CSV table of C-alpha atoms in Angstrom, one decimal:
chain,number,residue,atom,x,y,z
C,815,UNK,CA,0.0,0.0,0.0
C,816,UNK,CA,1.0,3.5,-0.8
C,817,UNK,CA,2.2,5.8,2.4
C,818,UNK,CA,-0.6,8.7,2.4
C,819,UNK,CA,1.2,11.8,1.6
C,820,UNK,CA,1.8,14.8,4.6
C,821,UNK,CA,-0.9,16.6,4.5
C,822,UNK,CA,0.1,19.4,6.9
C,823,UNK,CA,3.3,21.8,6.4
C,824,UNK,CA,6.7,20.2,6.2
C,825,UNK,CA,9.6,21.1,8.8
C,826,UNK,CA,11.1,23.4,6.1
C,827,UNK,CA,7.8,25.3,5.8
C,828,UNK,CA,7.0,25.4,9.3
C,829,UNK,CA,10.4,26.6,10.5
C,830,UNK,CA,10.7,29.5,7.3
C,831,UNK,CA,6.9,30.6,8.4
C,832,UNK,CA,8.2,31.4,12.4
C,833,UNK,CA,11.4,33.2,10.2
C,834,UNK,CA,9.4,35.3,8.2
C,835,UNK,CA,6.8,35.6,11.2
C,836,UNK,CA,9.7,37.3,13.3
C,837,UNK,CA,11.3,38.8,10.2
C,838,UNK,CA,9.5,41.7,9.3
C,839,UNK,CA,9.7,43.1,12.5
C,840,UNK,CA,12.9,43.0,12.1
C,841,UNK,CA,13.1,45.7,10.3
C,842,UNK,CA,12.3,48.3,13.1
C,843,UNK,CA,15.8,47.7,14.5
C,844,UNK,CA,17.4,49.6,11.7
C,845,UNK,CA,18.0,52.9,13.6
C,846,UNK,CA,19.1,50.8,16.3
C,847,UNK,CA,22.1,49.5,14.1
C,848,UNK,CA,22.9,52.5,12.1
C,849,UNK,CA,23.5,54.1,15.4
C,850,UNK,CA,25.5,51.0,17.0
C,851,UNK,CA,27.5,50.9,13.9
C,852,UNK,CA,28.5,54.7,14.4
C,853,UNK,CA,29.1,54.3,17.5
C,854,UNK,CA,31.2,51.4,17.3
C,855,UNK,CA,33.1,52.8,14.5
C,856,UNK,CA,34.2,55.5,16.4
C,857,UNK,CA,35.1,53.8,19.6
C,858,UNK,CA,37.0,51.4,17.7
C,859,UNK,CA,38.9,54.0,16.0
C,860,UNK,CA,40.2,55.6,18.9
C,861,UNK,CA,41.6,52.3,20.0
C,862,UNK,CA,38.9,51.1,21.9
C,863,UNK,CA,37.8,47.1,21.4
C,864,UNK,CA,34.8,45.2,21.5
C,865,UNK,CA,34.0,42.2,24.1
C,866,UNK,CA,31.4,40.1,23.0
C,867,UNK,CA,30.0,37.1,24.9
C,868,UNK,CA,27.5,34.2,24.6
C,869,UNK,CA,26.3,30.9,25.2
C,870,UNK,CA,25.4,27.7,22.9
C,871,UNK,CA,24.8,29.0,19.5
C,872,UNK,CA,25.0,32.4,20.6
C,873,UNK,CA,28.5,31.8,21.6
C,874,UNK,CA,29.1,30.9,17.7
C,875,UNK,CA,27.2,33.9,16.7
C,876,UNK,CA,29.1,36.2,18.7
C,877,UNK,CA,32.5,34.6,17.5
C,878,UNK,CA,31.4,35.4,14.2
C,879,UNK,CA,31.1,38.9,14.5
C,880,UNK,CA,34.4,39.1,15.8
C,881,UNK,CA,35.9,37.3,12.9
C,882,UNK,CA,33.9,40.1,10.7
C,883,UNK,CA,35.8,43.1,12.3
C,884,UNK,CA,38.8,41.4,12.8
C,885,UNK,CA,39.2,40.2,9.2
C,886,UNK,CA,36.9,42.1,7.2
C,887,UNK,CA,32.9,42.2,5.6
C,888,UNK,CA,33.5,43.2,2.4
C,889,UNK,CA,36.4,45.6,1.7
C,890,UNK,CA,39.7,45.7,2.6
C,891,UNK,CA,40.2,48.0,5.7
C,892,UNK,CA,42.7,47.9,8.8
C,893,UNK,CA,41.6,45.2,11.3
C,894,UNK,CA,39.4,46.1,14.1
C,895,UNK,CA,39.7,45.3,18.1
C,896,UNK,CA,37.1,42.6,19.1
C,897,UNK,CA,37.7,40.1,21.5
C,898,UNK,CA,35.0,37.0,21.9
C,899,UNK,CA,35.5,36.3,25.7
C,900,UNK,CA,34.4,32.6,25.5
C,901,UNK,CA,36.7,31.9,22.7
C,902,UNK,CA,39.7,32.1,25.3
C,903,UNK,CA,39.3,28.3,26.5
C,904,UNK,CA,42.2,28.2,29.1
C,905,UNK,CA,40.8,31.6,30.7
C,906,UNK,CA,37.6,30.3,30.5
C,907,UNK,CA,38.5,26.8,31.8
C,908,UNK,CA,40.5,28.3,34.8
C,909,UNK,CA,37.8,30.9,35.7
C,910,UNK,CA,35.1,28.5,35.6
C,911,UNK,CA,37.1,25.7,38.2
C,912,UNK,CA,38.0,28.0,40.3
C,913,UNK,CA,35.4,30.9,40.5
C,914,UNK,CA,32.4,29.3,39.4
C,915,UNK,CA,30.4,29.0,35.8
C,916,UNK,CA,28.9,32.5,37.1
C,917,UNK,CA,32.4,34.2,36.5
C,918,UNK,CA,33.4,33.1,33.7
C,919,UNK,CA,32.8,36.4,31.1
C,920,UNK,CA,32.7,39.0,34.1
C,921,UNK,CA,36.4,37.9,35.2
C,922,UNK,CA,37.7,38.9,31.7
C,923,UNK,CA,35.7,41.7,31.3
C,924,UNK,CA,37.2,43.1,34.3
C,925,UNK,CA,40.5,42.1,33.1
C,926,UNK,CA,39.7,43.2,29.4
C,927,UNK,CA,37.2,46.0,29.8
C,928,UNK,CA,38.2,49.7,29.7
C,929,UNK,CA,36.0,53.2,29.6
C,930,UNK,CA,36.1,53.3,26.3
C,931,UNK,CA,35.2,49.8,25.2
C,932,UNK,CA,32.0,48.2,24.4
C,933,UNK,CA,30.1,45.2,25.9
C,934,UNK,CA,28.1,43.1,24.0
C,935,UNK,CA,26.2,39.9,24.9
C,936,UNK,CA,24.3,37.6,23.3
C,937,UNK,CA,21.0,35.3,24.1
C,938,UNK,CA,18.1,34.2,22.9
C,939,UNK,CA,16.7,34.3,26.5
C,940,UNK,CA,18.0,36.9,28.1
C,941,UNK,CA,18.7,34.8,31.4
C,942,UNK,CA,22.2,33.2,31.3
C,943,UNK,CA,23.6,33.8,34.9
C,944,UNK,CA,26.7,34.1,33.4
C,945,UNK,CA,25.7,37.0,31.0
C,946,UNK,CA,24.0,38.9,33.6
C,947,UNK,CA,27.1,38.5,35.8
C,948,UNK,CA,29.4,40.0,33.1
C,949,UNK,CA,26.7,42.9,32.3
C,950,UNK,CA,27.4,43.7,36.1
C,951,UNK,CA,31.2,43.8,35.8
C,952,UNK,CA,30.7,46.1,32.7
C,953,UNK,CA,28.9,48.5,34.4
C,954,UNK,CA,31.6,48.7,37.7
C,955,UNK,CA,34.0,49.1,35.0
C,956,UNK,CA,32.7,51.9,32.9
C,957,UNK,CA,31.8,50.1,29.7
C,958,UNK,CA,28.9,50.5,27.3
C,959,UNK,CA,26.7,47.2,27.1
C,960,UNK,CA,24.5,46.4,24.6
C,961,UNK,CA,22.5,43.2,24.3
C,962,UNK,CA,21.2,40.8,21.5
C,963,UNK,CA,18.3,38.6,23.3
C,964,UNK,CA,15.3,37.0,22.4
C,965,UNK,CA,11.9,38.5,23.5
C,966,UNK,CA,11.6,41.3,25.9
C,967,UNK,CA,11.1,42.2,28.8
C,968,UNK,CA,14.2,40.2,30.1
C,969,UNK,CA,16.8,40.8,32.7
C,970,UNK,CA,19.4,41.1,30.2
C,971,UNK,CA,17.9,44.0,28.9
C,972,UNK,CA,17.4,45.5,31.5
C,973,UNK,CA,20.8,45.6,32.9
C,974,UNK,CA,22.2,46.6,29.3
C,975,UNK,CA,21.8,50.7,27.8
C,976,UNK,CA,20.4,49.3,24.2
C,977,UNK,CA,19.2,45.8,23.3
C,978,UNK,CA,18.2,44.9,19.7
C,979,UNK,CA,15.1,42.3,20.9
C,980,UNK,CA,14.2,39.5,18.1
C,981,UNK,CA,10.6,38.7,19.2
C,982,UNK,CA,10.3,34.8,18.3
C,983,UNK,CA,9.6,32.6,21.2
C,984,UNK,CA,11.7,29.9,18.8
C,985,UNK,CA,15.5,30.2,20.0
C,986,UNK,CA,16.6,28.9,16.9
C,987,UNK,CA,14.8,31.9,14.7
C,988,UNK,CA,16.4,34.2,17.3
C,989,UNK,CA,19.6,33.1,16.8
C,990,UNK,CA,19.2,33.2,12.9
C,991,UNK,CA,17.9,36.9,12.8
C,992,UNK,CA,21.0,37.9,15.3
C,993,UNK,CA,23.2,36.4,12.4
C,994,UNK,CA,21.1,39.2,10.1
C,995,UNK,CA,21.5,41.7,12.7
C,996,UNK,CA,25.3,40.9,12.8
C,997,UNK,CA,25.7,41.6,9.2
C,998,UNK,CA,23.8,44.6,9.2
C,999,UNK,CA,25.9,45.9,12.2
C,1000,UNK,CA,29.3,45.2,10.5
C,1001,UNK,CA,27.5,46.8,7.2
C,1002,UNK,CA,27.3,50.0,9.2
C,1003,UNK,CA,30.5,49.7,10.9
C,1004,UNK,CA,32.6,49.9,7.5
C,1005,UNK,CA,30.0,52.4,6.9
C,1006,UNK,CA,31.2,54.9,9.2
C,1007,UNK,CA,34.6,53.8,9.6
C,1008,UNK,CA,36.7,56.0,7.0
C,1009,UNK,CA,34.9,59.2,8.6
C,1010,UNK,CA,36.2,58.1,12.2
C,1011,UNK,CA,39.1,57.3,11.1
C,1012,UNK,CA,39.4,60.9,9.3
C,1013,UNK,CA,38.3,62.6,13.1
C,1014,UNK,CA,41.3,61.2,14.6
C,1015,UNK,CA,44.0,63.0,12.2
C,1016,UNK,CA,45.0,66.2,13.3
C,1017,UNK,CA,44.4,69.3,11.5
C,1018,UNK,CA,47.9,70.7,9.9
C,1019,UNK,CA,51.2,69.2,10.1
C,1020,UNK,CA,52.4,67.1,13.1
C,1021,UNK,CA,55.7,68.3,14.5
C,1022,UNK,CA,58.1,65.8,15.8
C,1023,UNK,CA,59.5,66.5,19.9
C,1024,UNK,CA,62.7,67.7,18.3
C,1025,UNK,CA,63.3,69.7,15.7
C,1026,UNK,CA,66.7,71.0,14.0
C,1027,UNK,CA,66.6,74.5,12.7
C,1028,UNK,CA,69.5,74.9,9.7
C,1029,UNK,CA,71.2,78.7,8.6
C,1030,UNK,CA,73.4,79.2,11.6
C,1031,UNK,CA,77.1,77.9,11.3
C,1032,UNK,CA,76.2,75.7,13.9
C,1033,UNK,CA,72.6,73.9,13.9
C,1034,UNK,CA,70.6,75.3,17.0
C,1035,UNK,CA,68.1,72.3,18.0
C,1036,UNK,CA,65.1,73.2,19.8
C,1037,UNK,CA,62.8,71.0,21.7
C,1038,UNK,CA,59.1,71.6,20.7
């Protein structure tokens, strides 16, 4: 006898309709990353770095959007600071066995983490112990922190000053639209960088400390 065909939606078409469900929304985050990638730019350009941290497949997600400012999106351009915290195994091991899971990210961000740098962690539920921990640290230490979670309200994003929110209660669409998010980031990033890079120069000629002044039978030097 013949098997009787699947009448209902396939797993393909079921998982591309909770996709496209969470997709469009999407698209309200724009501003949000225009103004992250400007910001980011910047900071990066006056030798500040990125720390990004995560969990599972966010871990993976936030390793990949170090390797995109690191190496490079689209066009060549120097390399950029950003460090993905859970990517340092031996730190992470050693933390972990002798501080606790807990520690693990908010040990190096308080190793790691200066004024000027920027925080970012990711998860799809917005209530990794871990996370929270390291969003603490940040905030002792003077860093920006920024969030990529799943649905809001969350106490992720509420202990972070911006959080783009993917609302899917599927952790796996989540994850997938942070990839999109990441792209669109970096996108901006390389955006903005050449006209952070141009803020930094200084106006006119830069004069060295010493400089020798010739016409005289003997050269006079003259610190500057």
């Amino acid at each position: 006898m013949a098997a009787t065909p699947a009448t209902g939606p396939t797993v393909l078409e079921d998982h591309l309709a909770r996709l496209a469900a969470a997709l469009l929304p999407l698209r309200a985050a724009e501003r949000l990353l225009a103004r992250w990638g400007g910001e980011l730019a910047d900071r990066l350009a006056a030798g500040g770095r990125l720390l990004v941290a995560g969990n599972g497949g966010s871990a993976a997600e936030a390793q990949h959007l170090t390797a995109e400012l690191v190496g490079k999106l689209r066009h060549d351009r120097q390399p950029l600071s950003a460090i993905a915290l859970h990517a340092e195994t031996s730190a992470l091991t050693a933390i972990g066995n002798d501080y606790g899971y807990d520690e693990i990210f908010a040990r190096q961000v308080r190793a790691h983490g200066r004024p000027d740098d920027l925080l970012l962690l990711m998860s799809t539920s917005g209530t990794s112990t871990n996370l929270l921990t390291a969003a603490d640290a940040a905030h002792h230490t003077g860093l920006r922190t920024w969030a990529f979670t799943g649905p809001t309200p969350n106490p992720l994003a509420d202990l972070c000053h911006d959080t783009l929110a993917v609302d899917s209660p599927d952790s796996q669409v989540v994850q997938e639209l942070h990839l999109v998010a990441v792209h669109v980031l970096c996108e901006y990033v390389e955006q903005a960088l050449p006209a952070a890079l141009a803020a930094r120069v200084p106006a006119g000629d830069v004069r060295a400390g010493v400089e020798v002044v010739l016409g005289d039978p003997d050269p006079e030097v003259q610190a500057r």
